[in-house]
Amino acid sequence: MEQNRVSMCCSVIVLISLVRVAEGRAFFVFGDSLVDNGNNNFLATTARADSYPYGIDFPSHRPTGRFSNGLNIPDLISEKLGSEPTLPYLSPALDGERLLVGANFASAGIGILNDTGIQFINIIRIYRQLQYFEQYQQRVSALIGEEAAVRLVNEALVLITLGGNDFVNNYFLIPFSARSRQFALPDYVVYLISEYRKILLRLYELGARRIMVTGTGPLGCVPAELAQHSRNGECYPALQQAADLFNPQLVQLLTQLNAQLGSDVYISANAFAMNMDFIGNPQQFGFITSKVACCGQGPYNGIGLCTPASNLCPNRDLYAFWDPFHPSERANRIIVDRFMIGDSKYMHPMNLSTIMLLDSSTT
């Protein structure tokens, strides 16, 4: 009897301590390689960042599956929240108390559409990411009880980054791609937005109440596109036009959804403007170039992948781009600063500092 009482008492203490951990704000991440913290390392896919020199500036100086020389955007947002970085959902280390910090469901190569990134074969498409989010909630309910789990998800911060691959790794992937034969570009964008709407509403149905949604960056300005399409370093107009069409319609969608729900659930993050600041004027931000990738080969170091055989710059902080597609850690820090304190040009209807202030006063 005494033994039962002791074990019951211990169980209550453990449960109370777990609920206390859950009181720190959880963070959930969905999307593509800009925000993948290593899920693809657990999959049989070519879309992986699991070899040197990826992770060269990470605290461990080892590749982690992040498409970065160091920390990526979710890591830096976690830093601002005062939390440890979210673990990839597929990581065996994501268990017990670690679940209460949140989880990263992102997978390099995916898009809004299921046929985006098919060349990468085994990646976690967005609806599968949402299924994992449901599974996550069941696991947390078993840990802290259903009521506390619902509260944890409702009060969490969510980041979703989708859209770029639907152009780069679908519509514009090859001349006369299936989607480009099916749709003129403006019609394709309308279709993408209508599909994205379903994804965003599903996130709401699953309990998310504060969702930061990034538009696409300046897709035509990344070193990979310059290498293929640019003679004098000018951005590739077709992809810039795609971003110019997509981003305003995404903002419009988020505004409509917020009006429909009667609450500022969806926060628009203008990734295009955030990136164009340092792409348009790299020297002002302490970069020597925003055209040449630190790691790569060929023109602008933009051909192929970043591998142990690639050219590698000695100082990553001087390069806006780490590899042919992804910003360096230092560029990511500039982007996340805009998330935190950017005005309405960057964050609408409010920035992350305002969200944190508002939400801390209502919880």
Short mmCIF file of C-alpha atoms in Angstrom, two decimals, residues 3-281:
data_model
loop_
_atom_site.label_atom_id
_atom_site.label_comp_id
_atom_site.label_asym_id
_atom_site.label_seq_id
_atom_site.Cartn_x
_atom_site.Cartn_y
_atom_site.Cartn_z
CA GLN A 3 4.72 1.53 -2.09
CA ASN A 4 1.66 2.29 -4.26
CA ARG A 5 1.24 5.64 -2.52
CA VAL A 6 4.90 6.54 -3.15
CA SER A 7 4.74 5.56 -6.84
CA MET A 8 1.46 7.48 -7.25
CA CYS A 9 3.03 10.51 -5.58
CA CYS A 10 6.06 10.27 -7.91
CA SER A 11 3.74 10.02 -10.93
CA VAL A 12 1.90 13.19 -9.85
CA ILE A 13 5.20 15.07 -9.39
CA VAL A 14 6.41 13.96 -12.84
CA LEU A 15 3.08 15.02 -14.41
CA ILE A 16 3.19 18.44 -12.71
CA SER A 17 6.78 19.00 -13.89
CA LEU A 18 5.82 17.99 -17.45
CA VAL A 19 2.87 20.41 -17.44
CA ARG A 20 5.28 23.15 -16.24
CA VAL A 21 7.62 22.41 -19.16
CA ALA A 22 4.59 22.62 -21.47
CA GLU A 23 3.92 26.13 -20.15
CA GLY A 24 6.89 27.36 -22.21
CA ARG A 25 5.54 28.09 -25.68
CA ALA A 26 5.70 25.14 -28.07
CA PHE A 27 6.85 25.72 -31.65
CA PHE A 28 5.83 23.70 -34.70
CA VAL A 29 7.41 23.91 -38.14
CA PHE A 30 6.03 22.72 -41.49
CA GLY A 31 7.44 23.13 -44.97
CA ASP A 32 10.47 22.57 -47.17
CA SER A 33 14.29 22.72 -47.09
CA LEU A 34 14.38 26.33 -45.85
CA VAL A 35 13.03 25.04 -42.52
CA ASP A 36 13.88 21.28 -42.46
CA ASN A 37 15.90 20.46 -39.31
CA GLY A 38 16.89 17.00 -40.46
CA ASN A 39 13.79 14.87 -41.16
CA ASN A 40 15.15 13.89 -44.57
CA ASN A 41 18.20 12.30 -42.91
CA PHE A 42 15.82 9.53 -41.82
CA LEU A 43 14.49 8.97 -45.37
CA ALA A 44 15.83 7.33 -48.51
CA THR A 45 15.97 10.50 -50.61
CA THR A 46 18.52 12.55 -52.54
CA ALA A 47 17.19 15.73 -50.86
CA ARG A 48 19.56 15.51 -47.89
CA ALA A 49 22.13 17.77 -46.27
CA ASP A 50 23.93 15.06 -44.36
CA SER A 51 27.54 15.43 -45.47
CA TYR A 52 30.38 17.93 -45.07
CA PRO A 53 30.49 20.93 -45.43
CA TYR A 54 26.85 21.28 -44.31
CA GLY A 55 26.84 22.15 -40.60
CA ILE A 56 30.42 23.47 -40.71
CA ASP A 57 29.41 26.40 -38.43
CA PHE A 58 26.81 24.50 -36.40
CA PRO A 59 27.81 24.17 -32.70
CA SER A 60 28.81 20.52 -33.32
CA HIS A 61 30.54 21.45 -36.65
CA ARG A 62 28.80 18.43 -38.14
CA PRO A 63 26.03 18.08 -40.74
CA THR A 64 22.59 17.84 -39.13
CA GLY A 65 20.29 17.72 -42.14
CA ARG A 66 19.82 21.50 -42.10
CA PHE A 67 20.43 23.12 -45.49
CA SER A 68 22.73 25.65 -43.89
CA ASN A 69 26.31 26.17 -42.82
CA GLY A 70 24.92 26.57 -39.29
CA LEU A 71 21.55 27.49 -37.84
CA ASN A 72 18.42 27.88 -39.95
CA ILE A 73 15.32 30.05 -39.57
CA PRO A 74 13.44 27.78 -37.09
CA ASP A 75 16.57 27.49 -34.89
CA LEU A 76 16.85 31.26 -34.73
CA ILE A 77 13.13 31.72 -33.97
CA SER A 78 13.51 29.16 -31.14
CA GLU A 79 16.44 31.25 -29.90
CA LYS A 80 14.18 34.33 -29.83
CA LEU A 81 11.49 32.36 -27.97
CA GLY A 82 14.10 31.33 -25.41
CA SER A 83 13.59 27.66 -26.29
CA GLU A 84 15.85 24.86 -27.41
CA PRO A 85 15.60 24.11 -31.17
CA THR A 86 12.73 21.85 -32.21
CA LEU A 87 13.81 18.33 -33.11
CA PRO A 88 12.86 16.67 -36.42
CA TYR A 89 9.69 14.66 -35.90
CA LEU A 90 11.36 11.53 -37.27
CA SER A 91 14.23 11.74 -34.77
CA PRO A 92 14.20 9.00 -32.10
CA ALA A 93 15.41 11.68 -29.66
CA LEU A 94 12.00 13.41 -29.87
CA ASP A 95 10.40 11.67 -26.93
CA GLY A 96 9.14 12.30 -23.42
CA GLU A 97 9.69 15.84 -22.17
CA ARG A 98 11.35 16.89 -25.47
CA LEU A 99 7.95 16.58 -27.19
CA LEU A 100 6.66 19.54 -25.17
CA VAL A 101 9.09 21.94 -26.88
CA GLY A 102 7.28 21.26 -30.17
CA ALA A 103 8.42 19.49 -33.32
CA ASN A 104 9.72 20.14 -36.81
CA PHE A 105 7.79 18.27 -39.52
CA ALA A 106 9.44 19.95 -42.54
CA SER A 107 10.97 17.98 -45.38
CA ALA A 108 13.28 19.29 -48.10
CA GLY A 109 11.88 19.17 -51.62
CA ILE A 110 8.17 19.36 -50.89
CA GLY A 111 5.62 21.90 -52.04
CA ILE A 112 1.96 22.79 -51.86
CA LEU A 113 1.25 20.19 -54.55
CA ASN A 114 1.84 16.46 -54.20
CA ASP A 115 3.58 16.27 -57.58
CA THR A 116 6.19 18.85 -56.55
CA GLY A 117 9.60 17.30 -55.86
CA ILE A 118 8.69 13.88 -57.29
CA GLN A 119 12.32 13.53 -58.41
CA PHE A 120 13.32 13.32 -54.73
CA ILE A 121 11.08 10.24 -54.31
CA ASN A 122 10.78 9.66 -50.55
CA ILE A 123 9.96 13.00 -48.89
CA ILE A 124 7.27 13.99 -46.37
CA ARG A 125 4.61 15.72 -48.44
CA ILE A 126 2.57 18.38 -46.70
CA TYR A 127 -0.52 16.29 -45.90
CA ARG A 128 1.76 13.62 -44.42
CA GLN A 129 3.35 16.35 -42.27
CA LEU A 130 -0.14 17.23 -41.04
CA GLN A 131 -0.85 13.54 -40.29
CA TYR A 132 2.35 13.44 -38.24
CA PHE A 133 1.09 16.54 -36.38
CA GLU A 134 -2.06 14.58 -35.44
CA GLN A 135 0.10 11.67 -34.32
CA TYR A 136 2.25 14.07 -32.28
CA GLN A 137 -0.85 15.34 -30.48
CA GLN A 138 -1.85 11.80 -29.52
CA ARG A 139 1.62 11.22 -28.10
CA VAL A 140 1.50 14.45 -26.07
CA SER A 141 -2.02 13.64 -24.81
CA ALA A 142 -0.68 10.35 -23.45
CA LEU A 143 2.07 12.31 -21.70
CA ILE A 144 0.23 15.26 -20.11
CA GLY A 145 -3.47 14.55 -20.68
CA GLU A 146 -5.79 15.63 -23.46
CA GLU A 147 -6.79 19.00 -22.02
CA ALA A 148 -3.19 20.14 -21.46
CA ALA A 149 -2.21 18.83 -24.93
CA VAL A 150 -5.00 20.83 -26.60
CA ARG A 151 -3.88 23.94 -24.71
CA LEU A 152 -0.23 23.36 -25.69
CA VAL A 153 -1.19 23.24 -29.40
CA ASN A 154 -3.64 26.18 -29.20
CA GLU A 155 -1.00 28.37 -27.52
CA ALA A 156 1.88 27.26 -29.75
CA LEU A 157 3.61 29.26 -32.43
CA VAL A 158 3.54 27.69 -35.91
CA LEU A 159 5.73 28.42 -38.94
CA ILE A 160 4.91 27.17 -42.43
CA THR A 161 7.11 27.73 -45.49
CA LEU A 162 5.80 26.43 -48.82
CA GLY A 163 5.57 27.51 -52.45
CA GLY A 164 9.10 27.95 -53.76
CA ASN A 165 9.47 24.34 -54.85
CA ASP A 166 6.15 24.45 -56.68
CA PHE A 167 7.92 26.76 -59.12
CA VAL A 168 11.58 25.69 -58.98
CA ASN A 169 11.01 21.93 -58.66
CA ASN A 170 7.79 21.68 -60.63
CA TYR A 171 6.51 24.34 -63.06
CA PHE A 172 9.97 25.58 -64.16
CA LEU A 173 11.91 22.37 -63.48
CA ILE A 174 12.13 21.41 -67.15
CA PRO A 175 10.96 23.11 -70.34
CA PHE A 176 7.38 22.12 -71.15
CA SER A 177 6.81 20.55 -67.72
CA ALA A 178 3.42 18.88 -67.19
CA ARG A 179 2.15 21.76 -65.05
CA SER A 180 3.36 24.42 -67.50
CA ARG A 181 1.47 22.64 -70.29
CA GLN A 182 -1.61 22.44 -68.08
CA PHE A 183 -1.59 26.05 -66.82
CA ALA A 184 -0.43 29.48 -67.92
CA LEU A 185 1.63 30.92 -65.04
CA PRO A 186 -1.12 33.26 -63.65
CA ASP A 187 -3.61 30.36 -63.63
CA TYR A 188 -1.08 28.07 -61.95
CA VAL A 189 -0.63 30.62 -59.16
CA VAL A 190 -4.41 30.82 -58.63
CA TYR A 191 -4.48 27.01 -58.41
CA LEU A 192 -1.57 26.95 -55.91
CA ILE A 193 -3.31 29.51 -53.70
CA SER A 194 -6.57 27.51 -53.74
CA GLU A 195 -4.65 24.37 -52.68
CA TYR A 196 -2.69 26.27 -50.02
CA ARG A 197 -6.00 27.50 -48.56
CA LYS A 198 -6.99 23.88 -47.78
CA ILE A 199 -3.65 23.22 -46.07
CA LEU A 200 -3.89 26.35 -43.92
CA LEU A 201 -7.46 25.59 -42.86
CA ARG A 202 -6.45 22.02 -41.99
CA LEU A 203 -3.75 23.42 -39.69
CA TYR A 204 -6.45 25.49 -37.97
CA GLU A 205 -8.69 22.41 -37.65
CA LEU A 206 -5.78 20.64 -35.96
CA GLY A 207 -5.66 23.33 -33.28
CA ALA A 208 -3.07 25.85 -34.53
CA ARG A 209 -4.09 29.39 -33.60
CA ARG A 210 -0.97 31.46 -34.36
CA ILE A 211 0.48 30.60 -37.76
CA MET A 212 3.30 32.52 -39.45
CA VAL A 213 3.15 31.95 -43.20
CA THR A 214 6.12 32.94 -45.35
CA GLY A 215 5.73 33.92 -48.96
CA THR A 216 8.36 32.86 -51.47
CA GLY A 217 11.72 34.61 -51.60
CA PRO A 218 13.16 36.14 -54.79
CA LEU A 219 13.35 32.76 -56.56
CA GLY A 220 15.04 34.13 -59.68
CA CYS A 221 17.97 35.61 -57.71
CA VAL A 222 19.40 32.47 -56.10
CA PRO A 223 22.82 31.35 -57.40
CA ALA A 224 21.32 28.19 -58.95
CA GLU A 225 19.08 30.29 -61.20
CA LEU A 226 21.82 32.83 -61.99
CA ALA A 227 24.07 29.95 -63.10
CA GLN A 228 21.46 28.74 -65.56
CA HIS A 229 19.86 31.94 -66.80
CA SER A 230 21.98 35.01 -66.01
CA ARG A 231 24.74 36.61 -68.08
CA ASN A 232 25.47 39.66 -65.96
CA GLY A 233 24.13 38.66 -62.55
CA GLU A 234 20.57 39.81 -63.23
CA CYS A 235 17.77 37.79 -61.61
CA TYR A 236 15.83 35.35 -63.80
CA PRO A 237 12.66 37.27 -64.82
CA ALA A 238 10.31 34.26 -65.18
CA LEU A 239 10.83 33.14 -61.58
CA GLN A 240 10.69 36.70 -60.27
CA GLN A 241 7.35 37.08 -62.05
CA ALA A 242 6.14 33.87 -60.37
CA ALA A 243 7.02 35.29 -56.93
CA ASP A 244 5.42 38.64 -57.86
CA LEU A 245 2.17 36.85 -58.71
CA PHE A 246 2.18 34.39 -55.80
CA ASN A 247 3.07 36.59 -52.83
CA PRO A 248 0.32 39.26 -53.05
CA GLN A 249 -2.32 36.56 -53.58
CA LEU A 250 -1.03 34.70 -50.52
CA VAL A 251 -1.30 37.87 -48.40
CA GLN A 252 -4.83 38.36 -49.72
CA LEU A 253 -5.72 34.76 -48.80
CA LEU A 254 -4.42 35.18 -45.25
CA THR A 255 -6.38 38.42 -44.81
CA GLN A 256 -9.55 36.67 -46.02
CA LEU A 257 -9.02 33.70 -43.69
CA ASN A 258 -8.46 35.98 -40.69
CA ALA A 259 -11.68 37.88 -41.51
CA GLN A 260 -13.53 34.59 -41.89
CA LEU A 261 -12.24 33.31 -38.51
CA GLY A 262 -12.62 36.67 -36.77
CA SER A 263 -9.07 36.52 -35.40
CA ASP A 264 -5.48 37.19 -36.48
CA VAL A 265 -4.59 33.50 -36.75
CA TYR A 266 -2.44 33.86 -39.88
CA ILE A 267 0.56 36.18 -39.93
CA SER A 268 2.12 37.00 -43.28
CA ALA A 269 5.94 37.09 -43.44
CA ASN A 270 7.23 38.85 -46.55
CA ALA A 271 10.24 36.66 -47.33
CA PHE A 272 10.65 38.36 -50.70
CA ALA A 273 11.27 41.80 -49.12
CA MET A 274 13.40 40.30 -46.31
CA ASN A 275 15.73 38.64 -48.84
CA MET A 276 15.75 41.48 -51.37
CA ASP A 277 17.16 43.85 -48.74
CA PHE A 278 20.52 42.05 -48.72
CA ILE A 279 20.34 40.69 -52.28
CA GLY A 280 19.84 44.23 -53.62
CA ASN A 281 22.51 45.79 -51.38
#
